[in-house]
């Protein structure tokens, strides 16, 4: 079994500010020095895997090898059932080079309208990968189910949050207080598995 990650440096292998801020918040009760790829000038590796797991491992292993510290990555995305799970691992790419998520949301809406879909169900997936400098790694997966609605609502969160309402709620993630979203999100579910196995809470 892998040693717990405690009282040490950890690099979040991400260039996405929204994600980094959510992960920092989730890590706040642990005795860790948290840096991100951007802080260390580590460039984004090419995400050429064919699954969330493969892409998460690419990001954490490259970052751990370069930083020589433990690295935590997050590969996540929105899967729309009526679109056969798209955009899925291509969620960031659907927003184009300008990372315009209103454009990506519109593209999803257009695709649903073109199909004449009446099923607007969707889910977010988050795979967290932890890599150690010795080459070892572990992955943890979380999911949250919900429904899409258009036009987008709410300025909180990031990415597809303004079009996603989790099951059992009436507000989109974009309308929820960040702390509340963090407590029910796909990222939180993956994080709970990760923290239970590998972290020690501060006394
Ligand atoms: P890094 O690879 O640098 O971490 P990225 O944005 O390229 O950043 P991904 O490849 O994992 O990350 O793309 C995931 C996309 O899915 C992300 O850009 C968001 O738009 C979307 N996404 C993931 N989690 C989300 C969340 O909690 N709320 C809204 N959108 C989310």
Coordinates of N, CA and C and ligand atoms in Angstrom, one line a residue:
X1 N 0.8 -1.2 0.0 CA 0.0 0.0 0.0 C 0.9 1.3 0.0
X2 N 0.4 2.3 -0.8 CA 1.2 3.5 -0.9 C 1.2 4.3 0.4
X3 N 2.3 5.0 0.7 CA 2.4 5.8 1.9 C 1.4 7.0 1.8
X4 N 0.9 7.5 2.9 CA 0.0 8.6 2.8 C 0.7 9.9 2.4
X5 N 0.0 10.8 1.8 CA 0.6 12.1 1.3 C 0.3 13.1 2.4
X6 N 1.4 13.5 3.1 CA 1.2 14.3 4.3 C 2.4 15.2 4.5
X7 N 2.2 16.5 4.9 CA 3.3 17.4 5.2 C 4.3 17.4 4.1
X8 N 3.8 17.6 2.8 CA 4.8 17.6 1.7 C 4.2 18.5 0.6
X9 N 5.0 18.6 -0.4 CA 4.6 19.5 -1.6 C 3.8 18.6 -2.6
X10 N 2.7 19.2 -3.1 CA 2.0 18.5 -4.1 C 1.7 19.5 -5.3
X11 N 1.9 19.0 -6.5 CA 1.6 19.9 -7.6 C 0.3 19.5 -8.3
X12 N -0.6 20.4 -8.5 CA -1.8 20.2 -9.2 C -1.5 20.4 -10.7
X13 N -1.6 19.2 -11.4 CA -1.2 19.2 -12.8 C -2.4 19.8 -13.7
X14 N -2.6 21.1 -13.6 CA -3.7 21.7 -14.4 C -3.4 23.1 -14.7
X15 N -3.9 23.6 -15.8 CA -3.8 25.0 -16.2 C -5.1 25.7 -16.2
X16 N -6.1 24.9 -15.7 CA -7.5 25.5 -15.6 C -7.7 26.1 -14.3
X17 N -7.9 27.4 -14.3 CA -7.9 28.2 -13.0 C -9.1 27.7 -12.2
X18 N -10.3 27.5 -12.8 CA -11.5 27.1 -12.1 C -11.3 25.8 -11.4
X19 N -10.6 24.8 -12.1 CA -10.3 23.5 -11.5 C -9.3 23.7 -10.3
X20 N -8.3 24.4 -10.6 CA -7.2 24.6 -9.6 C -7.8 25.1 -8.3
X21 N -8.7 26.1 -8.5 CA -9.3 26.8 -7.3 C -10.2 25.8 -6.5
X22 N -11.0 24.9 -7.3 CA -11.8 23.9 -6.6 C -11.0 22.9 -5.9
X23 N -9.9 22.5 -6.5 CA -9.0 21.4 -5.9 C -8.3 22.0 -4.6
X24 N -7.9 23.3 -4.7 CA -7.2 23.9 -3.6 C -8.2 24.0 -2.4
X25 N -9.4 24.3 -2.7 CA -10.4 24.4 -1.7 C -10.7 23.0 -1.0
X26 N -10.7 21.9 -1.9 CA -10.9 20.6 -1.4 C -9.7 20.1 -0.5
X27 N -8.5 20.7 -0.8 CA -7.3 20.3 0.0 C -7.0 21.1 1.2
X28 N -8.0 22.1 1.5 CA -7.6 23.0 2.5 C -7.4 22.5 4.0
X29 N -8.0 21.3 4.2 CA -7.9 20.7 5.6 C -6.7 19.8 5.7
X30 N -5.8 19.9 4.8 CA -4.7 18.9 4.8 C -3.4 19.7 4.9
X31 N -2.4 19.1 5.5 CA -1.1 19.8 5.7 C -0.2 19.6 4.4
X32 N -0.5 20.3 3.4 CA 0.2 20.2 2.1 C 0.6 21.5 1.6
X33 N 1.8 21.6 0.9 CA 2.1 22.8 0.2 C 1.7 22.6 -1.2
X34 N 0.7 23.4 -1.6 CA 0.1 23.2 -2.9 C 0.6 24.2 -4.0
X35 N 1.1 23.6 -5.1 CA 1.5 24.4 -6.2 C 0.7 23.9 -7.4
X36 N 0.8 24.7 -8.5 CA 0.1 24.2 -9.7 C 1.1 24.2 -10.9
X37 N 0.8 23.6 -12.0 CA 1.7 23.5 -13.1 C 2.1 24.9 -13.6
X38 N 1.1 25.9 -13.5 CA 1.4 27.2 -14.0 C 2.5 27.9 -13.0
X39 N 2.4 27.6 -11.7 CA 3.4 28.2 -10.8 C 4.8 27.7 -11.1
X40 N 4.9 26.5 -11.6 CA 6.2 25.9 -11.9 C 6.6 26.1 -13.4
X41 N 5.7 26.7 -14.2 CA 6.0 26.9 -15.6 C 6.0 25.5 -16.4
X42 N 5.3 24.6 -15.9 CA 5.2 23.3 -16.6 C 4.1 23.3 -17.7
X43 N 4.5 23.1 -18.9 CA 3.5 23.2 -20.0 C 2.5 22.1 -20.0
X44 N 1.3 22.3 -20.6 CA 0.3 21.3 -20.7 C 0.7 20.2 -21.6
X45 N 0.8 18.9 -21.1 CA 1.1 17.8 -22.1 C 0.0 17.6 -23.0
X46 N 0.3 16.9 -24.1 CA -0.8 16.6 -25.1 C -1.7 15.5 -24.5
X47 N -3.0 15.8 -24.5 CA -3.9 14.8 -23.9 C -4.4 13.9 -25.0
X48 N -3.6 12.9 -25.3 CA -3.9 12.0 -26.5 C -4.4 10.7 -26.0
X49 N -4.9 10.6 -24.8 CA -5.5 9.3 -24.3 C -6.9 9.1 -24.9
X50 N -7.4 7.9 -24.7 CA -8.8 7.7 -25.2 C -9.8 7.5 -24.1
X51 N -9.4 7.9 -22.9 CA -10.4 7.9 -21.8 C -10.0 8.9 -20.8
X52 N -10.9 9.2 -19.9 CA -10.6 10.2 -18.8 C -9.4 9.7 -18.0
X53 N -9.4 8.4 -17.7 CA -8.3 7.8 -16.9 C -7.0 8.0 -17.6
X54 N -6.9 7.7 -18.9 CA -5.6 7.8 -19.6 C -5.1 9.2 -19.6
X55 N -6.0 10.1 -19.9 CA -5.6 11.6 -19.9 C -5.2 12.1 -18.5
X56 N -5.9 11.6 -17.5 CA -5.5 12.0 -16.1 C -4.1 11.5 -15.8
X57 N -3.8 10.3 -16.2 CA -2.5 9.7 -15.9 C -1.4 10.4 -16.7
X58 N -1.7 10.7 -17.9 CA -0.7 11.5 -18.7 C -0.3 12.8 -18.0
X59 N -1.3 13.5 -17.5 CA -1.1 14.8 -16.9 C -0.3 14.7 -15.6
X60 N -0.7 13.7 -14.8 CA -0.1 13.6 -13.4 C 1.3 13.0 -13.6
X61 N 1.5 12.1 -14.5 CA 2.8 11.4 -14.5 C 3.9 12.4 -15.1
X62 N 3.5 13.1 -16.2 CA 4.5 14.1 -16.8 C 4.8 15.1 -15.7
X63 N 3.8 15.6 -15.0 CA 4.1 16.7 -14.1 C 4.9 16.2 -12.9
X64 N 4.6 15.0 -12.4 CA 5.4 14.4 -11.3 C 6.9 14.2 -11.7
X65 N 7.1 13.7 -13.0 CA 8.4 13.5 -13.4 C 9.2 14.8 -13.5
X66 N 8.5 15.8 -14.0 CA 9.2 17.1 -14.2 C 9.4 17.8 -12.8
X67 N 8.5 17.8 -11.9 CA 8.6 18.5 -10.7 C 9.3 17.7 -9.6
X68 N 9.4 16.4 -9.8 CA 10.0 15.4 -8.8 C 9.2 15.5 -7.5
X69 N 7.9 15.8 -7.6 CA 7.1 15.7 -6.4 C 5.8 14.9 -6.7
X70 N 5.0 14.7 -5.7 CA 3.7 14.0 -6.0 C 2.9 15.0 -6.8
X71 N 2.1 14.5 -7.8 CA 1.3 15.3 -8.6 C -0.1 14.8 -8.6
X72 N -1.1 15.7 -8.6 CA -2.5 15.4 -8.7 C -3.1 16.0 -9.9
X73 N -3.7 15.2 -10.8 CA -4.3 15.8 -12.0 C -5.8 15.5 -11.9
X74 N -6.6 16.2 -12.8 CA -8.0 16.0 -12.9 C -8.4 16.0 -14.3
X75 N -8.9 14.9 -14.8 CA -9.5 14.9 -16.2 C -11.0 14.8 -16.0
X76 N -11.7 15.7 -16.6 CA -13.1 15.7 -16.3 C -13.9 16.1 -17.6
X77 N -15.2 16.0 -17.5 CA -15.9 16.5 -18.7 C -17.4 16.2 -18.5
X78 N -18.1 16.7 -19.5 CA -19.6 16.6 -19.5 C -20.0 15.6 -20.5
X79 N -20.8 14.6 -20.2 CA -21.3 13.6 -21.1 C -22.8 13.7 -21.3
X80 N -23.2 13.9 -22.5 CA -24.6 14.1 -22.8 C -25.2 12.8 -23.3
X81 N -26.2 12.2 -22.7 CA -26.7 10.9 -23.0 C -27.2 10.9 -24.5
X82 N -28.0 11.9 -24.9 CA -28.6 11.9 -26.2 C -27.6 12.1 -27.3
X83 N -26.4 12.5 -26.9 CA -25.3 12.7 -27.9 C -24.3 11.6 -27.8
X84 N -24.7 10.4 -27.3 CA -23.8 9.3 -27.2 C -22.6 9.6 -26.3
X85 N -22.8 10.4 -25.2 CA -21.7 10.7 -24.3 C -20.8 11.9 -24.7
X86 N -21.1 12.5 -25.8 CA -20.3 13.7 -26.2 C -20.7 14.9 -25.3
X87 N -19.8 15.9 -25.1 CA -18.4 16.0 -25.6 C -17.4 15.1 -24.8
X88 N -17.8 14.6 -23.6 CA -16.9 13.7 -22.9 C -15.5 14.1 -22.8
X89 N -14.5 13.3 -23.2 CA -13.1 13.7 -23.1 C -12.8 14.9 -23.9
X90 N -13.7 15.3 -24.8 CA -13.4 16.5 -25.7 C -14.0 17.7 -25.1
X91 N -14.5 17.7 -23.9 CA -15.2 18.8 -23.3 C -14.5 20.2 -23.4
X92 N -13.2 20.1 -23.1 CA -12.4 21.4 -23.2 C -12.3 21.8 -24.6
X93 N -12.1 20.8 -25.5 CA -11.8 21.1 -26.9 C -13.1 21.7 -27.6
X94 N -14.3 21.3 -27.2 CA -15.5 21.9 -27.8 C -15.6 23.4 -27.6
X95 N -14.8 23.9 -26.6 CA -14.9 25.3 -26.4 C -14.0 26.1 -27.3
X96 N -13.2 25.4 -28.1 CA -12.3 26.1 -29.1 C -11.1 26.7 -28.4
X97 N -10.2 27.3 -29.3 CA -9.0 27.8 -28.7 C -9.2 29.0 -27.7
X98 N -10.3 29.7 -27.9 CA -10.6 30.8 -26.9 C -11.2 30.3 -25.6
X99 N -11.4 29.0 -25.5 CA -12.0 28.4 -24.3 C -13.3 29.1 -24.0
X100 N -14.2 29.2 -25.0 CA -15.4 29.9 -24.9 C -16.5 28.9 -24.6
X101 N -16.9 28.8 -23.3 CA -17.9 27.8 -22.9 C -19.3 28.1 -23.3
X102 N -19.6 29.4 -23.6 CA -21.0 29.8 -24.0 C -21.1 29.2 -25.4
X103 N -20.1 29.3 -26.2 CA -20.1 28.7 -27.5 C -20.2 27.2 -27.5
X104 N -19.5 26.6 -26.5 CA -19.6 25.1 -26.4 C -21.0 24.7 -26.0
X105 N -21.6 25.5 -25.1 CA -23.0 25.2 -24.6 C -24.0 25.3 -25.8
X106 N -23.7 26.3 -26.6 CA -24.6 26.5 -27.7 C -24.5 25.4 -28.7
X107 N -23.3 24.9 -28.9 CA -23.0 23.7 -29.8 C -23.8 22.5 -29.3
X108 N -23.8 22.3 -28.0 CA -24.5 21.1 -27.4 C -26.0 21.3 -27.6
X109 N -26.5 22.5 -27.4 CA -27.9 22.8 -27.6 C -28.3 22.6 -29.1
X110 N -27.5 23.1 -30.0 CA -27.8 22.9 -31.4 C -27.8 21.4 -31.8
X111 N -26.9 20.6 -31.3 CA -26.8 19.2 -31.6 C -28.1 18.5 -31.0
X112 N -28.5 18.9 -29.8 CA -29.7 18.3 -29.3 C -31.0 18.7 -30.1
X113 N -31.0 19.9 -30.6 CA -32.1 20.4 -31.4 C -32.2 19.7 -32.7
X114 N -31.0 19.5 -33.3 CA -30.9 18.8 -34.6 C -31.3 17.4 -34.5
X115 N -31.0 16.8 -33.4 CA -31.5 15.4 -33.2 C -32.9 15.3 -32.8
X116 N -33.5 16.4 -32.5 CA -34.9 16.4 -32.0 C -35.0 15.6 -30.6
X117 N -33.9 15.7 -29.9 CA -33.8 14.9 -28.6 C -34.8 15.5 -27.6
X118 N -35.5 14.6 -26.9 CA -36.2 15.1 -25.7 C -35.6 14.7 -24.4
X119 N -34.5 13.9 -24.5 CA -33.8 13.5 -23.3 C -32.6 14.5 -23.1
X120 N -32.7 15.4 -22.1 CA -31.6 16.3 -21.9 C -30.7 15.9 -20.7
X121 N -30.8 14.6 -20.4 CA -30.0 14.2 -19.2 C -28.5 14.1 -19.6
X122 N -27.7 14.4 -18.6 CA -26.2 14.4 -18.8 C -25.5 14.1 -17.5
X123 N -24.2 13.9 -17.5 CA -23.5 13.7 -16.3 C -22.1 14.2 -16.4
X124 N -21.5 14.7 -15.3 CA -20.1 15.1 -15.2 C -19.3 13.9 -14.7
X125 N -18.2 13.7 -15.3 CA -17.2 12.7 -14.7 C -15.9 13.5 -14.3
X126 N -15.4 13.0 -13.2 CA -14.1 13.5 -12.8 C -13.2 12.4 -12.5
X127 N -12.0 12.3 -13.1 CA -11.0 11.3 -12.7 C -9.8 12.0 -12.2
X128 N -9.5 11.7 -10.9 CA -8.3 12.3 -10.3 C -7.2 11.3 -10.4
X129 N -6.0 11.7 -10.9 CA -4.9 10.8 -10.9 C -3.8 11.3 -10.0
X130 N -3.2 10.5 -9.2 CA -2.1 10.8 -8.4 C -0.9 10.1 -8.9
X131 N 0.2 10.8 -9.2 CA 1.5 10.1 -9.6 C 2.6 10.5 -8.7
X132 N 3.4 9.5 -8.4 CA 4.6 9.7 -7.6 C 5.9 9.7 -8.5
X133 N 6.9 10.4 -8.0 CA 8.1 10.4 -8.9 C 8.7 9.1 -9.2
X134 N 8.4 8.0 -8.4 CA 8.9 6.7 -8.8 C 8.1 6.0 -9.9
X135 N 7.1 6.8 -10.5 CA 6.4 6.2 -11.7 C 5.1 5.6 -11.3
X136 N 4.8 5.4 -10.0 CA 3.6 4.7 -9.6 C 2.4 5.7 -9.8
X137 N 1.2 5.2 -9.9 CA 0.0 6.1 -9.9 C -1.2 5.4 -9.5
X138 N -2.2 6.2 -9.1 CA -3.5 5.7 -8.7 C -4.6 6.6 -9.2
X139 N -5.8 6.1 -9.6 CA -6.9 6.9 -10.0 C -8.1 6.7 -9.2
X140 N -8.9 7.8 -9.1 CA -10.2 7.8 -8.4 C -11.2 8.5 -9.2
X141 N -12.4 7.9 -9.3 CA -13.4 8.5 -10.2 C -14.7 8.9 -9.5
X142 N -15.3 10.0 -10.0 CA -16.5 10.5 -9.4 C -17.5 10.9 -10.5
X143 N -18.8 10.9 -10.2 CA -19.8 11.2 -11.2 C -20.9 11.9 -10.6
X144 N -21.5 12.9 -11.3 CA -22.8 13.5 -10.8 C -23.7 13.5 -12.0
X145 N -25.0 13.1 -11.8 CA -26.0 13.1 -12.8 C -26.9 14.3 -12.8
X146 N -27.4 14.7 -13.9 CA -28.3 15.9 -13.9 C -28.9 16.1 -15.2
X147 N -29.4 17.3 -15.4 CA -30.2 17.7 -16.6 C -29.6 19.0 -17.2
X148 N -29.6 19.1 -18.5 CA -29.1 20.3 -19.1 C -30.3 21.3 -19.4
X149 N -30.1 22.6 -19.3 CA -31.1 23.5 -19.7 C -30.5 24.7 -20.3
X150 N -31.2 25.3 -21.2 CA -30.7 26.5 -22.0 C -31.8 27.6 -21.9
X151 N -31.4 28.9 -21.9 CA -30.0 29.4 -22.0 C -29.3 29.1 -20.6
X152 N -27.9 29.3 -20.7 CA -27.1 29.1 -19.5 C -27.6 30.1 -18.4
X153 N -27.5 29.6 -17.1 CA -27.9 30.4 -15.9 C -26.8 30.4 -14.9
X154 N -26.4 31.6 -14.4 CA -25.5 31.7 -13.3 C -24.1 32.0 -13.7
X155 N -23.4 32.8 -12.8 CA -22.0 33.2 -13.1 C -21.0 32.5 -12.3
X156 N -21.4 31.6 -11.4 CA -20.4 31.0 -10.5 C -19.8 29.8 -11.3
X157 N -18.8 29.2 -10.7 CA -18.2 28.0 -11.3 C -17.4 28.3 -12.5
X158 N -17.4 27.3 -13.4 CA -16.6 27.5 -14.7 C -17.2 26.5 -15.7
X159 N -16.6 26.5 -16.9 CA -17.0 25.6 -17.9 C -18.5 25.4 -18.2
X160 N -19.0 24.2 -18.1 CA -20.4 23.9 -18.4 C -21.4 24.1 -17.2
X161 N -20.9 24.7 -16.1 CA -21.7 24.8 -14.9 C -23.1 25.5 -15.1
X162 N -23.1 26.6 -16.0 CA -24.4 27.3 -16.1 C -25.5 26.6 -16.9
X163 N -25.2 25.4 -17.5 CA -26.2 24.6 -18.2 C -26.6 23.3 -17.5
X164 N -25.9 23.1 -16.3 CA -26.1 21.8 -15.7 C -26.8 21.9 -14.3
X165 N -27.9 21.2 -14.2 CA -28.6 21.2 -12.9 C -28.5 19.8 -12.4
X166 N -27.9 19.6 -11.2 CA -27.8 18.2 -10.7 C -29.1 17.7 -10.3
X167 N -29.3 16.4 -10.3 CA -30.6 15.7 -10.0 C -31.0 16.1 -8.6
X168 N -32.3 16.4 -8.4 CA -32.7 16.7 -7.0 C -32.7 18.2 -6.7
X169 N -32.1 19.0 -7.6 CA -32.0 20.5 -7.4 C -32.7 21.3 -8.5
X170 N -32.9 22.6 -8.3 CA -33.5 23.4 -9.3 C -32.5 24.4 -9.9
X171 N -31.4 24.7 -9.1 CA -30.4 25.6 -9.6 C -29.3 24.9 -10.4
X172 N -28.8 25.6 -11.4 CA -27.6 25.1 -12.1 C -26.4 25.2 -11.2
X173 N -25.4 24.5 -11.5 CA -24.1 24.6 -10.8 C -23.6 26.0 -10.8
X174 N -23.9 26.7 -11.9 CA -23.5 28.1 -12.1 C -24.2 29.1 -11.2
X175 N -25.4 28.6 -10.7 CA -26.2 29.5 -9.7 C -25.9 29.1 -8.3
X176 N -25.2 28.0 -8.1 CA -25.0 27.6 -6.7 C -23.8 28.3 -6.1
X177 N -23.8 28.4 -4.7 CA -22.6 28.9 -4.0 C -21.5 27.9 -4.3
X178 N -20.3 28.3 -4.5 CA -19.2 27.4 -4.8 C -19.0 26.3 -3.8
X179 N -19.1 26.6 -2.5 CA -19.0 25.6 -1.4 C -20.0 24.5 -1.6
X180 N -21.3 24.9 -2.0 CA -22.3 23.9 -2.1 C -22.1 23.0 -3.3
X181 N -21.7 23.6 -4.4 CA -21.3 22.8 -5.6 C -20.2 21.8 -5.2
X182 N -19.2 22.3 -4.5 CA -18.1 21.4 -4.1 C -18.5 20.3 -3.3
X183 N -19.6 20.4 -2.5 CA -20.0 19.4 -1.6 C -20.8 18.3 -2.3
X184 N -21.3 18.5 -3.6 CA -22.1 17.5 -4.2 C -21.5 17.1 -5.6
X185 N -20.4 17.7 -6.0 CA -19.9 17.5 -7.4 C -19.2 16.2 -7.7
X186 N -19.1 15.9 -8.9 CA -18.3 14.8 -9.4 C -16.8 14.9 -8.8
X187 N -16.3 16.1 -8.7 CA -14.9 16.3 -8.2 C -14.9 15.9 -6.8
X188 N -15.9 16.3 -6.0 CA -16.0 15.9 -4.6 C -16.1 14.4 -4.4
X189 N -16.9 13.8 -5.2 CA -17.0 12.3 -5.1 C -15.6 11.6 -5.3
X190 N -14.9 12.1 -6.4 CA -13.6 11.5 -6.6 C -12.6 11.8 -5.5
X191 N -12.7 13.1 -5.0 CA -11.8 13.6 -4.0 C -12.0 12.8 -2.7
X192 N -13.3 12.5 -2.4 CA -13.5 11.7 -1.1 C -12.8 10.4 -1.1
X193 N -12.8 9.7 -2.3 CA -12.1 8.4 -2.4 C -10.6 8.6 -2.3
X194 N -10.1 9.6 -2.9 CA -8.7 9.9 -2.9 C -8.3 10.3 -1.4
X195 N -9.0 11.2 -0.8 CA -8.6 11.6 0.6 C -8.7 10.5 1.6
X196 N -9.7 9.6 1.4 CA -9.9 8.5 2.4 C -8.7 7.6 2.3
X197 N -8.2 7.4 1.1 CA -7.1 6.4 0.9 C -5.7 7.0 1.2
X198 N -5.5 8.3 0.8 CA -4.1 8.8 0.7 C -3.8 10.0 1.6
X199 N -4.8 10.7 2.2 CA -4.5 11.9 2.9 C -4.8 11.7 4.4
X200 N -4.2 12.6 5.2 CA -4.4 12.6 6.6 C -4.9 14.0 7.0
X201 N -6.1 14.1 7.6 CA -6.6 15.4 7.9 C -5.8 16.1 9.0
X202 N -5.7 17.5 8.9 CA -5.0 18.3 9.9 C -5.7 18.1 11.2
X203 N -4.9 18.1 12.3 CA -5.5 18.0 13.7 C -6.1 19.3 14.1
Ligands
LIG1 P1 -6.3 20.9 -17.5 O1 -6.2 19.7 -18.5 O2 -5.1 21.8 -17.6 O3 -6.6 20.4 -16.1 P2 -8.7 21.5 -19.0 O4 -9.7 22.5 -18.9 O5 -8.1 21.2 -20.4 O6 -7.6 21.8 -18.0 P3 -9.9 18.8 -19.1 O7 -9.1 18.4 -20.3 O8 -10.1 17.9 -18.0 O9 -9.3 20.1 -18.5 O10 -11.3 19.4 -19.7 C1 -12.4 19.3 -18.8 C2 -13.5 20.3 -19.3 O11 -14.7 19.8 -18.8 C3 -13.2 21.6 -18.6 O12 -12.5 22.5 -19.4 C4 -14.6 22.1 -18.3 O13 -15.1 22.9 -19.3 C5 -15.4 20.8 -18.2 N1 -15.7 20.6 -16.8 C6 -15.0 19.7 -16.0 N2 -15.4 19.8 -14.7 C7 -16.4 20.8 -14.7 C8 -17.1 21.4 -13.7 O14 -17.0 21.0 -12.4 N3 -18.0 22.3 -14.0 C9 -18.1 22.7 -15.3 N4 -17.4 22.3 -16.3 C10 -16.5 21.3 -16.0

